Amino acid sequence: MGWEVWETVVVKFEELISQIKADHKIQKIVEEPLSINTFTTGKSTGSVNAEKYLIRFLDTISPDDPLLDSLYEDLAKLASYAGDYDKSVQWYQKGLALQSQKTLSTVSEINKSNNST
């Protein structure tokens, strides 16, 4: 009976290790920027230029689109990954400016709401 218990423990342990490895792989993918994750910077898809397509997408969405924050961040990460740190900083600054604008807008709305009560 002792051997069966050990065998069960080992099997469960191996299942847990397998699940941890799978979760770790998923987490690595999630932490990559969308552009790198989707296009792998053009390496696996030949001549795909991720930046070109993301900028084209940027031109099609409205300034208040909730995806805009993520898009700026992905463009910044992609530029950084490609070694273009100046462009990366520019994209991060655009994202920060957008976040600041949203924060100021939210604070303004809260103040208006508090003043009207």
PDB file of N, CA and C in Angstrom, residues 9-109:
ATOM      1  N   VAL A   9       1.437  10.131  -5.490  1.00  0.00           N
ATOM      2  CA  VAL A   9       2.057  11.424  -5.189  1.00  0.00           C
ATOM      3  C   VAL A   9       2.963  11.858  -6.340  1.00  0.00           C
ATOM      4  N   VAL A  10       3.745  10.937  -6.864  1.00  0.00           N
ATOM      5  CA  VAL A  10       4.650  11.259  -7.971  1.00  0.00           C
ATOM      6  C   VAL A  10       3.859  11.680  -9.206  1.00  0.00           C
ATOM      7  N   VAL A  11       2.796  10.973  -9.512  1.00  0.00           N
ATOM      8  CA  VAL A  11       1.973  11.314 -10.671  1.00  0.00           C
ATOM      9  C   VAL A  11       1.368  12.702 -10.497  1.00  0.00           C
ATOM     10  N   LYS A  12       0.818  12.977  -9.320  1.00  0.00           N
ATOM     11  CA  LYS A  12       0.234  14.300  -9.044  1.00  0.00           C
ATOM     12  C   LYS A  12       1.300  15.385  -9.133  1.00  0.00           C
ATOM     13  N   PHE A  13       2.485  15.097  -8.611  1.00  0.00           N
ATOM     14  CA  PHE A  13       3.585  16.050  -8.643  1.00  0.00           C
ATOM     15  C   PHE A  13       3.980  16.365 -10.086  1.00  0.00           C
ATOM     16  N   GLU A  14       4.076  15.337 -10.921  1.00  0.00           N
ATOM     17  CA  GLU A  14       4.420  15.540 -12.329  1.00  0.00           C
ATOM     18  C   GLU A  14       3.342  16.347 -13.052  1.00  0.00           C
ATOM     19  N   GLU A  15       2.076  16.101 -12.711  1.00  0.00           N
ATOM     20  CA  GLU A  15       0.989  16.882 -13.301  1.00  0.00           C
ATOM     21  C   GLU A  15       1.105  18.354 -12.906  1.00  0.00           C
ATOM     22  N   LEU A  16       1.421  18.607 -11.645  1.00  0.00           N
ATOM     23  CA  LEU A  16       1.589  19.982 -11.178  1.00  0.00           C
ATOM     24  C   LEU A  16       2.754  20.672 -11.883  1.00  0.00           C
ATOM     25  N   ILE A  17       3.856  19.974 -12.025  1.00  0.00           N
ATOM     26  CA  ILE A  17       5.012  20.545 -12.723  1.00  0.00           C
ATOM     27  C   ILE A  17       4.645  20.872 -14.169  1.00  0.00           C
ATOM     28  N   SER A  18       3.937  19.979 -14.810  1.00  0.00           N
ATOM     29  CA  SER A  18       3.510  20.213 -16.188  1.00  0.00           C
ATOM     30  C   SER A  18       2.604  21.441 -16.278  1.00  0.00           C
ATOM     31  N   GLN A  19       1.673  21.578 -15.333  1.00  0.00           N
ATOM     32  CA  GLN A  19       0.764  22.728 -15.323  1.00  0.00           C
ATOM     33  C   GLN A  19       1.526  24.030 -15.064  1.00  0.00           C
ATOM     34  N   ILE A  20       2.500  23.992 -14.162  1.00  0.00           N
ATOM     35  CA  ILE A  20       3.309  25.178 -13.865  1.00  0.00           C
ATOM     36  C   ILE A  20       4.085  25.608 -15.107  1.00  0.00           C
ATOM     37  N   LYS A  21       4.652  24.649 -15.822  1.00  0.00           N
ATOM     38  CA  LYS A  21       5.388  24.976 -17.050  1.00  0.00           C
ATOM     39  C   LYS A  21       4.458  25.596 -18.093  1.00  0.00           C
ATOM     40  N   ALA A  22       3.271  25.033 -18.244  1.00  0.00           N
ATOM     41  CA  ALA A  22       2.307  25.582 -19.205  1.00  0.00           C
ATOM     42  C   ALA A  22       1.889  26.993 -18.804  1.00  0.00           C
ATOM     43  N   ASP A  23       1.623  27.204 -17.520  1.00  0.00           N
ATOM     44  CA  ASP A  23       1.253  28.536 -17.035  1.00  0.00           C
ATOM     45  C   ASP A  23       2.381  29.535 -17.247  1.00  0.00           C
ATOM     46  N   HIS A  24       3.608  29.086 -17.043  1.00  0.00           N
ATOM     47  CA  HIS A  24       4.763  29.963 -17.232  1.00  0.00           C
ATOM     48  C   HIS A  24       4.882  30.391 -18.699  1.00  0.00           C
ATOM     49  N   LYS A  25       4.664  29.461 -19.618  1.00  0.00           N
ATOM     50  CA  LYS A  25       4.711  29.794 -21.043  1.00  0.00           C
ATOM     51  C   LYS A  25       3.625  30.804 -21.397  1.00  0.00           C
ATOM     52  N   ILE A  26       2.428  30.596 -20.859  1.00  0.00           N
ATOM     53  CA  ILE A  26       1.323  31.520 -21.119  1.00  0.00           C
ATOM     54  C   ILE A  26       1.656  32.904 -20.575  1.00  0.00           C
ATOM     55  N   GLN A  27       2.204  32.959 -19.380  1.00  0.00           N
ATOM     56  CA  GLN A  27       2.548  34.245 -18.777  1.00  0.00           C
ATOM     57  C   GLN A  27       3.591  34.982 -19.610  1.00  0.00           C
ATOM     58  N   LYS A  28       4.568  34.268 -20.139  1.00  0.00           N
ATOM     59  CA  LYS A  28       5.582  34.902 -20.986  1.00  0.00           C
ATOM     60  C   LYS A  28       4.933  35.512 -22.222  1.00  0.00           C
ATOM     61  N   ILE A  29       3.989  34.815 -22.811  1.00  0.00           N
ATOM     62  CA  ILE A  29       3.302  35.321 -23.999  1.00  0.00           C
ATOM     63  C   ILE A  29       2.482  36.553 -23.650  1.00  0.00           C
ATOM     64  N   VAL A  30       1.777  36.507 -22.522  1.00  0.00           N
ATOM     65  CA  VAL A  30       0.938  37.629 -22.111  1.00  0.00           C
ATOM     66  C   VAL A  30       1.779  38.862 -21.828  1.00  0.00           C
ATOM     67  N   GLU A  31       2.974  38.695 -21.295  1.00  0.00           N
ATOM     68  CA  GLU A  31       3.817  39.833 -20.944  1.00  0.00           C
ATOM     69  C   GLU A  31       4.479  40.472 -22.156  1.00  0.00           C
ATOM     70  N   GLU A  32       4.497  39.802 -23.303  1.00  0.00           N
ATOM     71  CA  GLU A  32       5.066  40.387 -24.507  1.00  0.00           C
ATOM     72  C   GLU A  32       4.113  41.448 -25.031  1.00  0.00           C
ATOM     73  N   PRO A  33       4.642  42.482 -25.675  1.00  0.00           N
ATOM     74  CA  PRO A  33       3.742  43.451 -26.283  1.00  0.00           C
ATOM     75  C   PRO A  33       2.945  42.798 -27.402  1.00  0.00           C
ATOM     76  N   LEU A  34       1.761  43.300 -27.628  1.00  0.00           N
ATOM     77  CA  LEU A  34       0.875  42.744 -28.649  1.00  0.00           C
ATOM     78  C   LEU A  34       1.575  42.649 -29.996  1.00  0.00           C
ATOM     79  N   SER A  35       2.283  43.683 -30.359  1.00  0.00           N
ATOM     80  CA  SER A  35       2.920  43.706 -31.669  1.00  0.00           C
ATOM     81  C   SER A  35       3.990  42.636 -31.799  1.00  0.00           C
ATOM     82  N   ILE A  36       4.764  42.429 -30.757  1.00  0.00           N
ATOM     83  CA  ILE A  36       5.807  41.408 -30.817  1.00  0.00           C
ATOM     84  C   ILE A  36       5.171  40.029 -30.777  1.00  0.00           C
ATOM     85  N   ASN A  37       4.159  39.868 -29.947  1.00  0.00           N
ATOM     86  CA  ASN A  37       3.463  38.607 -29.835  1.00  0.00           C
ATOM     87  C   ASN A  37       2.802  38.239 -31.164  1.00  0.00           C
ATOM     88  N   THR A  38       2.136  39.185 -31.798  1.00  0.00           N
ATOM     89  CA  THR A  38       1.385  38.905 -33.009  1.00  0.00           C
ATOM     90  C   THR A  38       2.280  38.728 -34.221  1.00  0.00           C
ATOM     91  N   PHE A  39       3.240  39.608 -34.356  1.00  0.00           N
ATOM     92  CA  PHE A  39       4.035  39.614 -35.573  1.00  0.00           C
ATOM     93  C   PHE A  39       5.453  39.099 -35.374  1.00  0.00           C
ATOM     94  N   THR A  40       5.863  38.860 -34.165  1.00  0.00           N
ATOM     95  CA  THR A  40       7.232  38.461 -33.817  1.00  0.00           C
ATOM     96  C   THR A  40       8.257  39.250 -34.622  1.00  0.00           C
ATOM     97  N   THR A  41       8.018  40.524 -34.676  1.00  0.00           N
ATOM     98  CA  THR A  41       8.891  41.499 -35.347  1.00  0.00           C
ATOM     99  C   THR A  41       9.312  41.065 -36.746  1.00  0.00           C
ATOM    100  N   GLY A  42       8.428  40.388 -37.436  1.00  0.00           N
ATOM    101  CA  GLY A  42       8.682  40.065 -38.830  1.00  0.00           C
ATOM    102  C   GLY A  42       9.561  38.850 -39.055  1.00  0.00           C
ATOM    103  N   LYS A  43      10.028  38.192 -38.004  1.00  0.00           N
ATOM    104  CA  LYS A  43      10.957  37.076 -38.183  1.00  0.00           C
ATOM    105  C   LYS A  43      10.256  35.828 -38.695  1.00  0.00           C
ATOM    106  N   SER A  44       9.117  35.481 -38.100  1.00  0.00           N
ATOM    107  CA  SER A  44       8.478  34.235 -38.499  1.00  0.00           C
ATOM    108  C   SER A  44       7.556  34.416 -39.694  1.00  0.00           C
ATOM    109  N   THR A  45       7.202  35.656 -40.017  1.00  0.00           N
ATOM    110  CA  THR A  45       6.271  35.870 -41.112  1.00  0.00           C
ATOM    111  C   THR A  45       6.937  36.504 -42.321  1.00  0.00           C
ATOM    112  N   GLY A  46       8.240  36.470 -42.358  1.00  0.00           N
ATOM    113  CA  GLY A  46       8.934  37.003 -43.517  1.00  0.00           C
ATOM    114  C   GLY A  46       9.046  38.506 -43.485  1.00  0.00           C
ATOM    115  N   SER A  47       8.292  39.176 -44.341  1.00  0.00           N
ATOM    116  CA  SER A  47       8.474  40.613 -44.498  1.00  0.00           C
ATOM    117  C   SER A  47       7.427  41.449 -43.772  1.00  0.00           C
ATOM    118  N   VAL A  48       6.697  40.867 -42.855  1.00  0.00           N
ATOM    119  CA  VAL A  48       5.682  41.629 -42.135  1.00  0.00           C
ATOM    120  C   VAL A  48       6.362  42.708 -41.309  1.00  0.00           C
ATOM    121  N   ASN A  49       5.899  43.927 -41.465  1.00  0.00           N
ATOM    122  CA  ASN A  49       6.429  45.037 -40.702  1.00  0.00           C
ATOM    123  C   ASN A  49       5.383  45.415 -39.662  1.00  0.00           C
ATOM    124  N   ALA A  50       5.558  44.953 -38.452  1.00  0.00           N
ATOM    125  CA  ALA A  50       4.565  45.150 -37.399  1.00  0.00           C
ATOM    126  C   ALA A  50       4.308  46.623 -37.152  1.00  0.00           C
ATOM    127  N   GLU A  51       5.352  47.410 -37.124  1.00  0.00           N
ATOM    128  CA  GLU A  51       5.176  48.838 -36.849  1.00  0.00           C
ATOM    129  C   GLU A  51       4.279  49.485 -37.901  1.00  0.00           C
ATOM    130  N   LYS A  52       4.499  49.139 -39.146  1.00  0.00           N
ATOM    131  CA  LYS A  52       3.700  49.708 -40.236  1.00  0.00           C
ATOM    132  C   LYS A  52       2.213  49.409 -40.037  1.00  0.00           C
ATOM    133  N   TYR A  53       1.897  48.180 -39.683  1.00  0.00           N
ATOM    134  CA  TYR A  53       0.504  47.797 -39.513  1.00  0.00           C
ATOM    135  C   TYR A  53      -0.105  48.405 -38.257  1.00  0.00           C
ATOM    136  N   LEU A  54       0.683  48.520 -37.204  1.00  0.00           N
ATOM    137  CA  LEU A  54       0.167  49.142 -35.983  1.00  0.00           C
ATOM    138  C   LEU A  54      -0.076  50.633 -36.188  1.00  0.00           C
ATOM    139  N   ILE A  55       0.797  51.290 -36.928  1.00  0.00           N
ATOM    140  CA  ILE A  55       0.587  52.713 -37.219  1.00  0.00           C
ATOM    141  C   ILE A  55      -0.632  52.891 -38.121  1.00  0.00           C
ATOM    142  N   ARG A  56      -0.799  51.988 -39.064  1.00  0.00           N
ATOM    143  CA  ARG A  56      -2.000  52.044 -39.904  1.00  0.00           C
ATOM    144  C   ARG A  56      -3.248  51.873 -39.038  1.00  0.00           C
ATOM    145  N   PHE A  57      -3.201  50.955 -38.101  1.00  0.00           N
ATOM    146  CA  PHE A  57      -4.318  50.757 -37.177  1.00  0.00           C
ATOM    147  C   PHE A  57      -4.527  52.006 -36.329  1.00  0.00           C
ATOM    148  N   LEU A  58      -3.438  52.626 -35.897  1.00  0.00           N
ATOM    149  CA  LEU A  58      -3.500  53.848 -35.099  1.00  0.00           C
ATOM    150  C   LEU A  58      -4.250  54.943 -35.852  1.00  0.00           C
ATOM    151  N   ASP A  59      -4.054  55.013 -37.154  1.00  0.00           N
ATOM    152  CA  ASP A  59      -4.726  56.026 -37.973  1.00  0.00           C
ATOM    153  C   ASP A  59      -6.221  55.762 -38.131  1.00  0.00           C
ATOM    154  N   THR A  60      -6.661  54.545 -37.853  1.00  0.00           N
ATOM    155  CA  THR A  60      -8.072  54.211 -38.069  1.00  0.00           C
ATOM    156  C   THR A  60      -8.927  54.319 -36.815  1.00  0.00           C
ATOM    157  N   ILE A  61      -8.307  54.410 -35.645  1.00  0.00           N
ATOM    158  CA  ILE A  61      -9.108  54.449 -34.420  1.00  0.00           C
ATOM    159  C   ILE A  61      -9.271  55.886 -33.938  1.00  0.00           C
ATOM    160  N   SER A  62     -10.314  56.096 -33.161  1.00  0.00           N
ATOM    161  CA  SER A  62     -10.597  57.445 -32.659  1.00  0.00           C
ATOM    162  C   SER A  62      -9.689  57.769 -31.474  1.00  0.00           C
ATOM    163  N   PRO A  63      -9.484  59.055 -31.202  1.00  0.00           N
ATOM    164  CA  PRO A  63      -8.601  59.460 -30.101  1.00  0.00           C
ATOM    165  C   PRO A  63      -9.071  59.001 -28.721  1.00  0.00           C
ATOM    166  N   ASP A  64     -10.351  58.674 -28.588  1.00  0.00           N
ATOM    167  CA  ASP A  64     -10.846  58.218 -27.285  1.00  0.00           C
ATOM    168  C   ASP A  64     -11.036  56.699 -27.227  1.00  0.00           C
ATOM    169  N   ASP A  65     -10.508  56.003 -28.205  1.00  0.00           N
ATOM    170  CA  ASP A  65     -10.606  54.539 -28.226  1.00  0.00           C
ATOM    171  C   ASP A  65      -9.805  53.949 -27.064  1.00  0.00           C
ATOM    172  N   PRO A  66     -10.393  53.023 -26.310  1.00  0.00           N
ATOM    173  CA  PRO A  66      -9.676  52.420 -25.175  1.00  0.00           C
ATOM    174  C   PRO A  66      -8.429  51.633 -25.585  1.00  0.00           C
ATOM    175  N   LEU A  67      -8.325  51.238 -26.836  1.00  0.00           N
ATOM    176  CA  LEU A  67      -7.150  50.500 -27.305  1.00  0.00           C
ATOM    177  C   LEU A  67      -5.934  51.398 -27.514  1.00  0.00           C
ATOM    178  N   LEU A  68      -6.143  52.699 -27.532  1.00  0.00           N
ATOM    179  CA  LEU A  68      -5.061  53.624 -27.846  1.00  0.00           C
ATOM    180  C   LEU A  68      -3.909  53.519 -26.855  1.00  0.00           C
ATOM    181  N   ASP A  69      -4.216  53.392 -25.558  1.00  0.00           N
ATOM    182  CA  ASP A  69      -3.161  53.232 -24.543  1.00  0.00           C
ATOM    183  C   ASP A  69      -2.281  52.025 -24.858  1.00  0.00           C
ATOM    184  N   SER A  70      -2.927  50.903 -25.103  1.00  0.00           N
ATOM    185  CA  SER A  70      -2.190  49.667 -25.391  1.00  0.00           C
ATOM    186  C   SER A  70      -1.405  49.775 -26.687  1.00  0.00           C
ATOM    187  N   LEU A  71      -1.979  50.447 -27.659  1.00  0.00           N
ATOM    188  CA  LEU A  71      -1.309  50.588 -28.944  1.00  0.00           C
ATOM    189  C   LEU A  71      -0.030  51.409 -28.808  1.00  0.00           C
ATOM    190  N   TYR A  72      -0.093  52.527 -28.072  1.00  0.00           N
ATOM    191  CA  TYR A  72       1.112  53.327 -27.839  1.00  0.00           C
ATOM    192  C   TYR A  72       2.164  52.508 -27.089  1.00  0.00           C
ATOM    193  N   GLU A  73       1.722  51.756 -26.104  1.00  0.00           N
ATOM    194  CA  GLU A  73       2.663  50.941 -25.333  1.00  0.00           C
ATOM    195  C   GLU A  73       3.304  49.868 -26.214  1.00  0.00           C
ATOM    196  N   ASP A  74       2.498  49.238 -27.056  1.00  0.00           N
ATOM    197  CA  ASP A  74       3.032  48.206 -27.947  1.00  0.00           C
ATOM    198  C   ASP A  74       4.008  48.792 -28.965  1.00  0.00           C
ATOM    199  N   LEU A  75       3.688  49.964 -29.495  1.00  0.00           N
ATOM    200  CA  LEU A  75       4.608  50.609 -30.431  1.00  0.00           C
ATOM    201  C   LEU A  75       5.916  50.969 -29.741  1.00  0.00           C
ATOM    202  N   ALA A  76       5.828  51.426 -28.492  1.00  0.00           N
ATOM    203  CA  ALA A  76       7.043  51.757 -27.737  1.00  0.00           C
ATOM    204  C   ALA A  76       7.883  50.509 -27.485  1.00  0.00           C
ATOM    205  N   LYS A  77       7.235  49.428 -27.088  1.00  0.00           N
ATOM    206  CA  LYS A  77       7.969  48.189 -26.828  1.00  0.00           C
ATOM    207  C   LYS A  77       8.582  47.625 -28.106  1.00  0.00           C
ATOM    208  N   LEU A  78       7.839  47.718 -29.190  1.00  0.00           N
ATOM    209  CA  LEU A  78       8.349  47.222 -30.464  1.00  0.00           C
ATOM    210  C   LEU A  78       9.577  48.020 -30.899  1.00  0.00           C
ATOM    211  N   ALA A  79       9.514  49.348 -30.774  1.00  0.00           N
ATOM    212  CA  ALA A  79      10.664  50.189 -31.134  1.00  0.00           C
ATOM    213  C   ALA A  79      11.858  49.871 -30.242  1.00  0.00           C
ATOM    214  N   SER A  80      11.595  49.675 -28.964  1.00  0.00           N
ATOM    215  CA  SER A  80      12.669  49.331 -28.027  1.00  0.00           C
ATOM    216  C   SER A  80      13.278  47.982 -28.395  1.00  0.00           C
ATOM    217  N   TYR A  81      12.428  47.025 -28.700  1.00  0.00           N
ATOM    218  CA  TYR A  81      12.880  45.692 -29.085  1.00  0.00           C
ATOM    219  C   TYR A  81      13.745  45.750 -30.344  1.00  0.00           C
ATOM    220  N   ALA A  82      13.400  46.688 -31.241  1.00  0.00           N
ATOM    221  CA  ALA A  82      14.157  46.842 -32.486  1.00  0.00           C
ATOM    222  C   ALA A  82      15.413  47.684 -32.285  1.00  0.00           C
ATOM    223  N   GLY A  83      15.592  48.232 -31.080  1.00  0.00           N
ATOM    224  CA  GLY A  83      16.785  49.021 -30.790  1.00  0.00           C
ATOM    225  C   GLY A  83      16.647  50.501 -31.082  1.00  0.00           C
ATOM    226  N   ASP A  84      15.454  50.951 -31.457  1.00  0.00           N
ATOM    227  CA  ASP A  84      15.217  52.371 -31.744  1.00  0.00           C
ATOM    228  C   ASP A  84      14.658  53.026 -30.480  1.00  0.00           C
ATOM    229  N   TYR A  85      15.564  53.362 -29.564  1.00  0.00           N
ATOM    230  CA  TYR A  85      15.156  53.841 -28.247  1.00  0.00           C
ATOM    231  C   TYR A  85      14.566  55.243 -28.289  1.00  0.00           C
ATOM    232  N   ASP A  86      15.006  56.075 -29.222  1.00  0.00           N
ATOM    233  CA  ASP A  86      14.417  57.411 -29.346  1.00  0.00           C
ATOM    234  C   ASP A  86      12.940  57.310 -29.735  1.00  0.00           C
ATOM    235  N   LYS A  87      12.665  56.452 -30.704  1.00  0.00           N
ATOM    236  CA  LYS A  87      11.278  56.263 -31.127  1.00  0.00           C
ATOM    237  C   LYS A  87      10.463  55.629 -29.998  1.00  0.00           C
ATOM    238  N   SER A  88      11.079  54.728 -29.265  1.00  0.00           N
ATOM    239  CA  SER A  88      10.405  54.098 -28.136  1.00  0.00           C
ATOM    240  C   SER A  88       9.988  55.148 -27.108  1.00  0.00           C
ATOM    241  N   VAL A  89      10.900  56.055 -26.795  1.00  0.00           N
ATOM    242  CA  VAL A  89      10.595  57.120 -25.832  1.00  0.00           C
ATOM    243  C   VAL A  89       9.465  58.005 -26.359  1.00  0.00           C
ATOM    244  N   GLN A  90       9.471  58.289 -27.650  1.00  0.00           N
ATOM    245  CA  GLN A  90       8.407  59.115 -28.232  1.00  0.00           C
ATOM    246  C   GLN A  90       7.039  58.452 -28.066  1.00  0.00           C
ATOM    247  N   TRP A  91       6.977  57.142 -28.318  1.00  0.00           N
ATOM    248  CA  TRP A  91       5.702  56.441 -28.173  1.00  0.00           C
ATOM    249  C   TRP A  91       5.269  56.400 -26.709  1.00  0.00           C
ATOM    250  N   TYR A  92       6.225  56.150 -25.801  1.00  0.00           N
ATOM    251  CA  TYR A  92       5.887  56.154 -24.377  1.00  0.00           C
ATOM    252  C   TYR A  92       5.381  57.526 -23.945  1.00  0.00           C
ATOM    253  N   GLN A  93       6.004  58.602 -24.454  1.00  0.00           N
ATOM    254  CA  GLN A  93       5.568  59.950 -24.098  1.00  0.00           C
ATOM    255  C   GLN A  93       4.158  60.224 -24.601  1.00  0.00           C
ATOM    256  N   LYS A  94       3.839  59.754 -25.794  1.00  0.00           N
ATOM    257  CA  LYS A  94       2.474  59.912 -26.307  1.00  0.00           C
ATOM    258  C   LYS A  94       1.481  59.169 -25.418  1.00  0.00           C
ATOM    259  N   GLY A  95       1.863  57.976 -25.002  1.00  0.00           N
ATOM    260  CA  GLY A  95       0.996  57.210 -24.110  1.00  0.00           C
ATOM    261  C   GLY A  95       0.812  57.896 -22.768  1.00  0.00           C
ATOM    262  N   LEU A  96       1.895  58.434 -22.218  1.00  0.00           N
ATOM    263  CA  LEU A  96       1.799  59.150 -20.941  1.00  0.00           C
ATOM    264  C   LEU A  96       0.955  60.408 -21.070  1.00  0.00           C
ATOM    265  N   ALA A  97       1.103  61.122 -22.176  1.00  0.00           N
ATOM    266  CA  ALA A  97       0.294  62.322 -22.401  1.00  0.00           C
ATOM    267  C   ALA A  97      -1.184  61.960 -22.466  1.00  0.00           C
ATOM    268  N   LEU A  98      -1.494  60.860 -23.128  1.00  0.00           N
ATOM    269  CA  LEU A  98      -2.878  60.407 -23.218  1.00  0.00           C
ATOM    270  C   LEU A  98      -3.418  60.033 -21.840  1.00  0.00           C
ATOM    271  N   GLN A  99      -2.618  59.315 -21.058  1.00  0.00           N
ATOM    272  CA  GLN A  99      -3.042  58.939 -19.708  1.00  0.00           C
ATOM    273  C   GLN A  99      -3.244  60.169 -18.835  1.00  0.00           C
ATOM    274  N   SER A 100      -2.364  61.153 -18.950  1.00  0.00           N
ATOM    275  CA  SER A 100      -2.505  62.391 -18.177  1.00  0.00           C
ATOM    276  C   SER A 100      -3.781  63.120 -18.562  1.00  0.00           C
ATOM    277  N   GLN A 101      -4.052  63.162 -19.855  1.00  0.00           N
ATOM    278  CA  GLN A 101      -5.261  63.814 -20.346  1.00  0.00           C
ATOM    279  C   GLN A 101      -6.506  63.115 -19.792  1.00  0.00           C
ATOM    280  N   LYS A 102      -6.504  61.791 -19.796  1.00  0.00           N
ATOM    281  CA  LYS A 102      -7.643  61.039 -19.264  1.00  0.00           C
ATOM    282  C   LYS A 102      -7.806  61.281 -17.770  1.00  0.00           C
ATOM    283  N   THR A 103      -6.684  61.335 -17.047  1.00  0.00           N
ATOM    284  CA  THR A 103      -6.736  61.572 -15.608  1.00  0.00           C
ATOM    285  C   THR A 103      -7.308  62.952 -15.317  1.00  0.00           C
ATOM    286  N   LEU A 104      -6.842  63.966 -16.037  1.00  0.00           N
ATOM    287  CA  LEU A 104      -7.356  65.321 -15.838  1.00  0.00           C
ATOM    288  C   LEU A 104      -8.841  65.398 -16.159  1.00  0.00           C
ATOM    289  N   SER A 105      -9.250  64.712 -17.201  1.00  0.00           N
ATOM    290  CA  SER A 105     -10.659  64.686 -17.574  1.00  0.00           C
ATOM    291  C   SER A 105     -11.498  64.033 -16.482  1.00  0.00           C
ATOM    292  N   THR A 106     -11.001  62.939 -15.935  1.00  0.00           N
ATOM    293  CA  THR A 106     -11.715  62.239 -14.864  1.00  0.00           C
ATOM    294  C   THR A 106     -11.812  63.110 -13.621  1.00  0.00           C
ATOM    295  N   VAL A 107     -10.716  63.766 -13.253  1.00  0.00           N
ATOM    296  CA  VAL A 107     -10.717  64.648 -12.082  1.00  0.00           C
ATOM    297  C   VAL A 107     -11.694  65.792 -12.295  1.00  0.00           C
ATOM    298  N   SER A 108     -11.712  66.344 -13.492  1.00  0.00           N
ATOM    299  CA  SER A 108     -12.629  67.430 -13.814  1.00  0.00           C
ATOM    300  C   SER A 108     -14.082  66.979 -13.675  1.00  0.00           C
ATOM    301  N   GLU A 109     -14.383  65.784 -14.168  1.00  0.00           N
ATOM    302  CA  GLU A 109     -15.743  65.248 -14.055  1.00  0.00           C
ATOM    303  C   GLU A 109     -16.130  65.015 -12.600  1.00  0.00           C
TER     304      GLU A 109
END
